[in-house]
GROMACS .gro file of N, CA and C in nm:
model
  354
    1MET      N    1   3.983   6.803   1.145
    1MET     CA    2   3.857   6.742   1.187
    1MET      C    3   3.861   6.593   1.159
    2SER      N    4   3.806   6.515   1.248
    2SER     CA    5   3.801   6.371   1.231
    2SER      C    6   3.670   6.333   1.160
    3PHE      N    7   3.682   6.252   1.057
    3PHE     CA    8   3.566   6.207   0.983
    3PHE      C    9   3.551   6.058   1.002
    4ARG      N   10   3.433   6.018   1.046
    4ARG     CA   11   3.405   5.876   1.066
    4ARG      C   12   3.282   5.840   0.983
    5PRO      N   13   3.290   5.731   0.909
    5PRO     CA   14   3.175   5.689   0.830
    5PRO      C   15   3.061   5.640   0.919
    6LEU      N   16   2.941   5.653   0.871
    6LEU     CA   17   2.823   5.615   0.950
    6LEU      C   18   2.825   5.468   0.990
    7ASP      N   19   2.851   5.381   0.897
    7ASP     CA   20   2.846   5.237   0.923
    7ASP      C   21   2.984   5.173   0.925
    8GLY      N   22   3.088   5.251   0.944
    8GLY     CA   23   3.224   5.198   0.936
    8GLY      C   24   3.267   5.188   0.791
    9PHE      N   25   3.387   5.139   0.772
    9PHE     CA   26   3.439   5.122   0.636
    9PHE      C   27   3.400   4.985   0.583
   10PHE      N   28   3.382   4.978   0.453
   10PHE     CA   29   3.359   4.851   0.385
   10PHE      C   30   3.480   4.826   0.297
   11ASP      N   31   3.569   4.736   0.342
   11ASP     CA   32   3.691   4.706   0.270
   11ASP      C   33   3.675   4.575   0.192
   12PHE      N   34   3.734   4.573   0.073
   12PHE     CA   35   3.737   4.451  -0.007
   12PHE      C   36   3.871   4.444  -0.077
   13PRO      N   37   3.948   4.343  -0.060
   13PRO     CA   38   3.932   4.230   0.029
   13PRO      C   39   3.946   4.273   0.175
   14ILE      N   40   3.886   4.197   0.262
   14ILE     CA   41   3.879   4.232   0.404
   14ILE      C   42   4.015   4.206   0.471
   15SER      N   43   4.059   4.300   0.552
   15SER     CA   44   4.177   4.288   0.638
   15SER      C   45   4.304   4.245   0.565
   16GLU      N   46   4.328   4.302   0.449
   16GLU     CA   47   4.453   4.273   0.379
   16GLU      C   48   4.540   4.396   0.375
   17ILE      N   49   4.670   4.374   0.368
   17ILE     CA   50   4.764   4.485   0.353
   17ILE      C   51   4.847   4.461   0.227
   18LEU      N   52   4.908   4.568   0.179
   18LEU     CA   53   4.991   4.557   0.060
   18LEU      C   54   5.111   4.468   0.087
   19GLU      N   55   5.145   4.385  -0.010
   19GLU     CA   56   5.259   4.295   0.006
   19GLU      C   57   5.390   4.373   0.016
   20ASP      N   58   5.411   4.469  -0.073
   20ASP     CA   59   5.530   4.553  -0.069
   20ASP      C   60   5.491   4.693  -0.114
   21PRO      N   61   5.452   4.780  -0.020
   21PRO     CA   62   5.402   4.913  -0.057
   21PRO      C   63   5.508   5.002  -0.122
   22HIS      N   64   5.635   4.969  -0.106
   22HIS     CA   65   5.741   5.054  -0.161
   22HIS      C   66   5.771   5.023  -0.308
   23MET      N   67   5.709   4.921  -0.362
   23MET     CA   68   5.728   4.887  -0.503
   23MET      C   69   5.641   4.975  -0.592
   24GLY      N   70   5.552   5.051  -0.534
   24GLY     CA   71   5.468   5.141  -0.611
   24GLY      C   72   5.321   5.105  -0.600
   25LEU      N   73   5.239   5.206  -0.606
   25LEU     CA   74   5.095   5.187  -0.605
   25LEU      C   75   5.028   5.304  -0.675
   26GLU      N   76   4.907   5.281  -0.716
   26GLU     CA   77   4.823   5.384  -0.775
   26GLU      C   78   4.693   5.387  -0.696
   27PHE      N   79   4.626   5.501  -0.696
   27PHE     CA   80   4.495   5.508  -0.631
   27PHE      C   81   4.402   5.591  -0.715
   28ASP      N   82   4.275   5.568  -0.696
   28ASP     CA   83   4.172   5.646  -0.763
   28ASP      C   84   4.049   5.645  -0.672
   29TYR      N   85   3.949   5.719  -0.708
   29TYR     CA   86   3.831   5.733  -0.623
   29TYR      C   87   3.712   5.781  -0.706
   30GLU      N   88   3.596   5.771  -0.645
   30GLU     CA   89   3.474   5.831  -0.697
   30GLU      C   90   3.388   5.868  -0.577
   31PHE      N   91   3.299   5.963  -0.596
   31PHE     CA   92   3.217   6.007  -0.484
   31PHE      C   93   3.082   6.055  -0.534
   32ALA      N   94   2.986   6.058  -0.443
   32ALA     CA   95   2.853   6.111  -0.470
   32ALA      C   96   2.808   6.187  -0.346
   33GLY      N   97   2.738   6.295  -0.368
   33GLY     CA   98   2.692   6.375  -0.256
   33GLY      C   99   2.549   6.420  -0.274
   34LYS      N  100   2.482   6.439  -0.161
   34LYS     CA  101   2.344   6.487  -0.162
   34LYS      C  102   2.330   6.585  -0.047
   35ARG      N  103   2.288   6.705  -0.078
   35ARG     CA  104   2.275   6.810   0.024
   35ARG      C  105   2.145   6.792   0.102
   36LEU      N  106   2.159   6.805   0.235
   36LEU     CA  107   2.045   6.799   0.326
   36LEU      C  108   2.051   6.923   0.415
   37GLY      N  109   2.004   7.036   0.366
   37GLY     CA  110   2.015   7.162   0.439
   37GLY      C  111   2.161   7.206   0.443
   38ASP      N  112   2.215   7.228   0.562
   38ASP     CA  113   2.356   7.265   0.576
   38ASP      C  114   2.448   7.144   0.575
   39GLN      N  115   2.392   7.025   0.580
   39GLN     CA  116   2.470   6.901   0.584
   39GLN      C  117   2.479   6.838   0.445
   40LEU      N  118   2.572   6.748   0.432
   40LEU     CA  119   2.592   6.677   0.307
   40LEU      C  120   2.608   6.529   0.337
   41THR      N  121   2.534   6.445   0.265
   41THR     CA  122   2.557   6.302   0.272
   41THR      C  123   2.655   6.269   0.161
   42LEU      N  124   2.769   6.212   0.198
   42LEU     CA  125   2.877   6.189   0.104
   42LEU      C  126   2.912   6.041   0.099
   43LEU      N  127   2.907   5.984  -0.019
   43LEU     CA  128   2.947   5.846  -0.043
   43LEU      C  129   3.083   5.850  -0.112
   44ILE      N  130   3.183   5.781  -0.056
   44ILE     CA  131   3.317   5.782  -0.114
   44ILE      C  132   3.362   5.638  -0.137
   45HIS      N  133   3.412   5.613  -0.257
   45HIS     CA  134   3.469   5.483  -0.292
   45HIS      C  135   3.610   5.507  -0.342
   46SER      N  136   3.707   5.451  -0.272
   46SER     CA  137   3.847   5.463  -0.316
   46SER      C  138   3.902   5.323  -0.341
   47TRP      N  139   4.001   5.316  -0.430
   47TRP     CA  140   4.068   5.190  -0.453
   47TRP      C  141   4.216   5.215  -0.478
   48VAL      N  142   4.294   5.120  -0.431
   48VAL     CA  143   4.439   5.125  -0.443
   48VAL      C  144   4.481   5.003  -0.524
   49ILE      N  145   4.570   5.024  -0.620
   49ILE     CA  146   4.619   4.915  -0.704
   49ILE      C  147   4.769   4.901  -0.679
   50ASP      N  148   4.811   4.782  -0.637
   50ASP     CA  149   4.953   4.762  -0.608
   50ASP      C  150   5.030   4.731  -0.736
   51PHE      N  151   5.160   4.711  -0.723
   51PHE     CA  152   5.246   4.691  -0.840
   51PHE      C  153   5.214   4.561  -0.914
   52GLN      N  154   5.146   4.467  -0.850
   52GLN     CA  155   5.107   4.342  -0.914
   52GLN      C  156   4.969   4.350  -0.977
   53GLY      N  157   4.900   4.463  -0.961
   53GLY     CA  158   4.767   4.480  -1.018
   53GLY      C  159   4.653   4.439  -0.927
   54LYS      N  160   4.682   4.403  -0.803
   54LYS     CA  161   4.576   4.366  -0.709
   54LYS      C  162   4.505   4.492  -0.660
   55ILE      N  163   4.373   4.486  -0.654
   55ILE     CA  164   4.291   4.602  -0.619
   55ILE      C  165   4.239   4.588  -0.477
   56TYR      N  166   4.255   4.695  -0.399
   56TYR     CA  167   4.205   4.705  -0.262
   56TYR      C  168   4.103   4.818  -0.259
   57SER      N  169   3.980   4.786  -0.227
   57SER     CA  170   3.870   4.881  -0.234
   57SER      C  171   3.821   4.919  -0.094
   58ARG      N  172   3.779   5.044  -0.079
   58ARG     CA  173   3.721   5.090   0.048
   58ARG      C  174   3.606   5.187   0.017
   59LYS      N  175   3.496   5.167   0.090
   59LYS     CA  176   3.380   5.255   0.077
   59LYS      C  177   3.343   5.312   0.213
   60GLY      N  178   3.289   5.433   0.212
   60GLY     CA  179   3.242   5.495   0.334
   60GLY      C  180   3.127   5.589   0.304
   61ASN      N  181   3.036   5.602   0.399
   61ASN     CA  182   2.919   5.689   0.388
   61ASN      C  183   2.927   5.790   0.502
   62TYR      N  184   2.932   5.918   0.472
   62TYR     CA  185   2.953   6.023   0.572
   62TYR      C  186   2.838   6.124   0.569
   63ILE      N  187   2.812   6.183   0.685
   63ILE     CA  188   2.726   6.300   0.694
   63ILE      C  189   2.810   6.408   0.760
   64LEU      N  190   2.823   6.524   0.695
   64LEU     CA  191   2.913   6.628   0.742
   64LEU      C  192   2.869   6.763   0.689
   65PRO      N  193   2.924   6.871   0.743
   65PRO     CA  194   2.896   7.002   0.686
   65PRO      C  195   2.946   7.007   0.541
   66ALA      N  196   2.869   7.069   0.454
   66ALA     CA  197   2.903   7.073   0.312
   66ALA      C  198   3.041   7.133   0.287
   67THR      N  199   3.085   7.224   0.372
   67THR     CA  200   3.214   7.290   0.352
   67THR      C  201   3.333   7.196   0.378
   68ASP      N  202   3.310   7.080   0.441
   68ASP     CA  203   3.418   6.988   0.475
   68ASP      C  204   3.432   6.872   0.376
   69SER      N  205   3.361   6.875   0.264
   69SER     CA  206   3.359   6.759   0.174
   69SER      C  207   3.495   6.730   0.112
   70ILE      N  208   3.568   6.830   0.069
   70ILE     CA  209   3.699   6.808   0.006
   70ILE      C  210   3.797   6.748   0.106
   71GLU      N  211   3.797   6.800   0.228
   71GLU     CA  212   3.885   6.747   0.332
   71GLU      C  213   3.848   6.602   0.366
   72CYS      N  214   3.721   6.571   0.367
   72CYS     CA  215   3.675   6.435   0.398
   72CYS      C  216   3.721   6.336   0.291
   73ILE      N  217   3.709   6.373   0.164
   73ILE     CA  218   3.753   6.286   0.055
   73ILE      C  219   3.903   6.260   0.066
   74THR      N  220   3.979   6.366   0.090
   74THR     CA  221   4.124   6.354   0.102
   74THR      C  222   4.162   6.263   0.219
   75LYS      N  223   4.099   6.282   0.333
   75LYS     CA  224   4.131   6.200   0.450
   75LYS      C  225   4.087   6.055   0.432
   76HIS      N  226   3.975   6.034   0.364
   76HIS     CA  227   3.929   5.898   0.336
   76HIS      C  228   4.036   5.822   0.257
   77ILE      N  229   4.088   5.885   0.152
   77ILE     CA  230   4.190   5.820   0.069
   77ILE      C  231   4.319   5.800   0.148
   78ARG      N  232   4.361   5.902   0.223
   78ARG     CA  233   4.484   5.892   0.302
   78ARG      C  234   4.473   5.779   0.405
   79ASN      N  235   4.360   5.772   0.476
   79ASN     CA  236   4.340   5.665   0.575
   79ASN      C  237   4.339   5.527   0.509
   80HIS      N  238   4.283   5.518   0.389
   80HIS     CA  239   4.281   5.392   0.316
   80HIS      C  240   4.423   5.346   0.283
   81ILE      N  241   4.505   5.436   0.232
   81ILE     CA  242   4.643   5.402   0.197
   81ILE      C  243   4.723   5.362   0.320
   82VAL      N  244   4.710   5.438   0.428
   82VAL     CA  245   4.783   5.407   0.551
   82VAL      C  246   4.735   5.274   0.610
   83HIS      N  247   4.606   5.247   0.603
   83HIS     CA  248   4.550   5.121   0.653
   83HIS      C  249   4.610   5.001   0.581
   84LEU      N  250   4.650   5.020   0.455
   84LEU     CA  251   4.708   4.910   0.376
   84LEU      C  252   4.855   4.886   0.406
   85GLY      N  253   4.912   4.962   0.499
   85GLY     CA  254   5.048   4.936   0.541
   85GLY      C  255   5.152   5.035   0.492
   86VAL      N  256   5.109   5.143   0.428
   86VAL     CA  257   5.202   5.246   0.383
   86VAL      C  258   5.225   5.342   0.499
   87ASP      N  259   5.353   5.373   0.527
   87ASP     CA  260   5.379   5.464   0.638
   87ASP      C  261   5.332   5.606   0.603
   88ASP      N  262   5.310   5.686   0.706
   88ASP     CA  263   5.252   5.820   0.689
   88ASP      C  264   5.335   5.909   0.597
   89MET      N  265   5.466   5.906   0.608
   89MET     CA  266   5.552   5.991   0.524
   89MET      C  267   5.542   5.951   0.377
   90SER      N  268   5.540   5.822   0.349
   90SER     CA  269   5.526   5.775   0.211
   90SER      C  270   5.389   5.812   0.156
   91CYS      N  271   5.288   5.804   0.240
   91CYS     CA  272   5.152   5.841   0.198
   91CYS      C  273   5.147   5.989   0.162
   92ARG      N  274   5.211   6.073   0.241
   92ARG     CA  275   5.214   6.216   0.209
   92ARG      C  276   5.283   6.242   0.075
   93ARG      N  277   5.389   6.166   0.048
   93ARG     CA  278   5.461   6.181  -0.079
   93ARG      C  279   5.372   6.137  -0.196
   94ILE      N  280   5.302   6.026  -0.179
   94ILE     CA  281   5.213   5.975  -0.283
   94ILE      C  282   5.101   6.075  -0.313
   95MET      N  283   5.050   6.141  -0.209
   95MET     CA  284   4.934   6.230  -0.225
   95MET      C  285   4.971   6.378  -0.235
   96ARG      N  286   5.097   6.411  -0.251
   96ARG     CA  287   5.138   6.551  -0.246
   96ARG      C  288   5.071   6.639  -0.353
   97ASP      N  289   5.042   6.585  -0.469
   97ASP     CA  290   4.980   6.663  -0.576
   97ASP      C  291   4.830   6.635  -0.591
   98PHE      N  292   4.772   6.566  -0.493
   98PHE     CA  293   4.632   6.526  -0.502
   98PHE      C  294   4.539   6.646  -0.487
   99GLU      N  295   4.441   6.654  -0.574
   99GLU     CA  296   4.332   6.751  -0.565
   99GLU      C  297   4.202   6.679  -0.600
  100VAL      N  298   4.097   6.712  -0.529
  100VAL     CA  299   3.966   6.653  -0.557
  100VAL      C  300   3.917   6.707  -0.691
  101ASP      N  301   3.872   6.616  -0.777
  101ASP     CA  302   3.826   6.650  -0.911
  101ASP      C  303   3.676   6.623  -0.920
  102ASN      N  304   3.598   6.723  -0.958
  102ASN     CA  305   3.453   6.706  -0.969
  102ASN      C  306   3.414   6.608  -1.079
  103LYS      N  307   3.506   6.576  -1.168
  103LYS     CA  308   3.478   6.478  -1.273
  103LYS      C  309   3.467   6.336  -1.216
  104LYS      N  310   3.510   6.317  -1.094
  104LYS     CA  311   3.503   6.186  -1.027
  104LYS      C  312   3.366   6.164  -0.962
  105SER      N  313   3.277   6.260  -0.975
  105SER     CA  314   3.145   6.250  -0.916
  105SER      C  315   3.060   6.148  -0.991
  106ILE      N  316   2.983   6.069  -0.916
  106ILE     CA  317   2.893   5.969  -0.974
  106ILE      C  318   2.752   6.001  -0.927
  107PRO      N  319   2.649   5.946  -0.991
  107PRO     CA  320   2.512   5.970  -0.946
  107PRO      C  321   2.490   5.916  -0.804
  108TYR      N  322   2.414   5.989  -0.726
  108TYR     CA  323   2.387   5.951  -0.587
  108TYR      C  324   2.282   5.841  -0.586
  109ASP      N  325   2.322   5.720  -0.549
  109ASP     CA  326   2.231   5.606  -0.540
  109ASP      C  327   2.287   5.511  -0.435
  110THR      N  328   2.232   5.514  -0.315
  110THR     CA  329   2.289   5.435  -0.205
  110THR      C  330   2.279   5.284  -0.229
  111LEU      N  331   2.172   5.238  -0.293
  111LEU     CA  332   2.159   5.094  -0.317
  111LEU      C  333   2.267   5.043  -0.411
  112THR      N  334   2.289   5.112  -0.521
  112THR     CA  335   2.394   5.072  -0.615
  112THR      C  336   2.531   5.088  -0.553
  113PHE      N  337   2.553   5.196  -0.479
  113PHE     CA  338   2.682   5.222  -0.417
  113PHE      C  339   2.720   5.111  -0.320
  114ASN      N  340   2.627   5.065  -0.240
  114ASN     CA  341   2.655   4.961  -0.141
  114ASN      C  342   2.685   4.826  -0.205
  115LYS      N  343   2.641   4.803  -0.329
  115LYS     CA  344   2.663   4.675  -0.396
  115LYS      C  345   2.791   4.675  -0.480
  116LEU      N  346   2.837   4.792  -0.522
  116LEU     CA  347   2.953   4.798  -0.611
  116LEU      C  348   3.080   4.752  -0.542
  117THR      N  349   3.157   4.674  -0.612
  117THR     CA  350   3.293   4.641  -0.570
  117THR      C  351   3.381   4.648  -0.693
  118ARG      N  352   3.506   4.673  -0.672
  118ARG     CA  353   3.602   4.678  -0.785
  118ARG      C  354   3.702   4.570  -0.766
   0.00000   0.00000   0.00000
């Protein structure tokens, strides 16, 4: 399933790619969700840190069926890494052991979420 954020992605810094993605990178994320009947409003914030310590942040706001939340988080992170210039095969290798962790959940607050940057 294709997941598209309501207002597009919010990237910081804007339109940058990794200088050398093969030197190594780390990624992390946080998310917040609010159930609206059978739908879920999902806020996802992911960030990638390159080998030099530079941080690339991406945020997205989604509305989707509640059963698709794990897949949406995974695809959000994968799309973020690929957008930064990592080829698809390397991205799969980086994310091969990835599992969504409920400990990464943050309080649902759209005003604070839209202002946060890392």
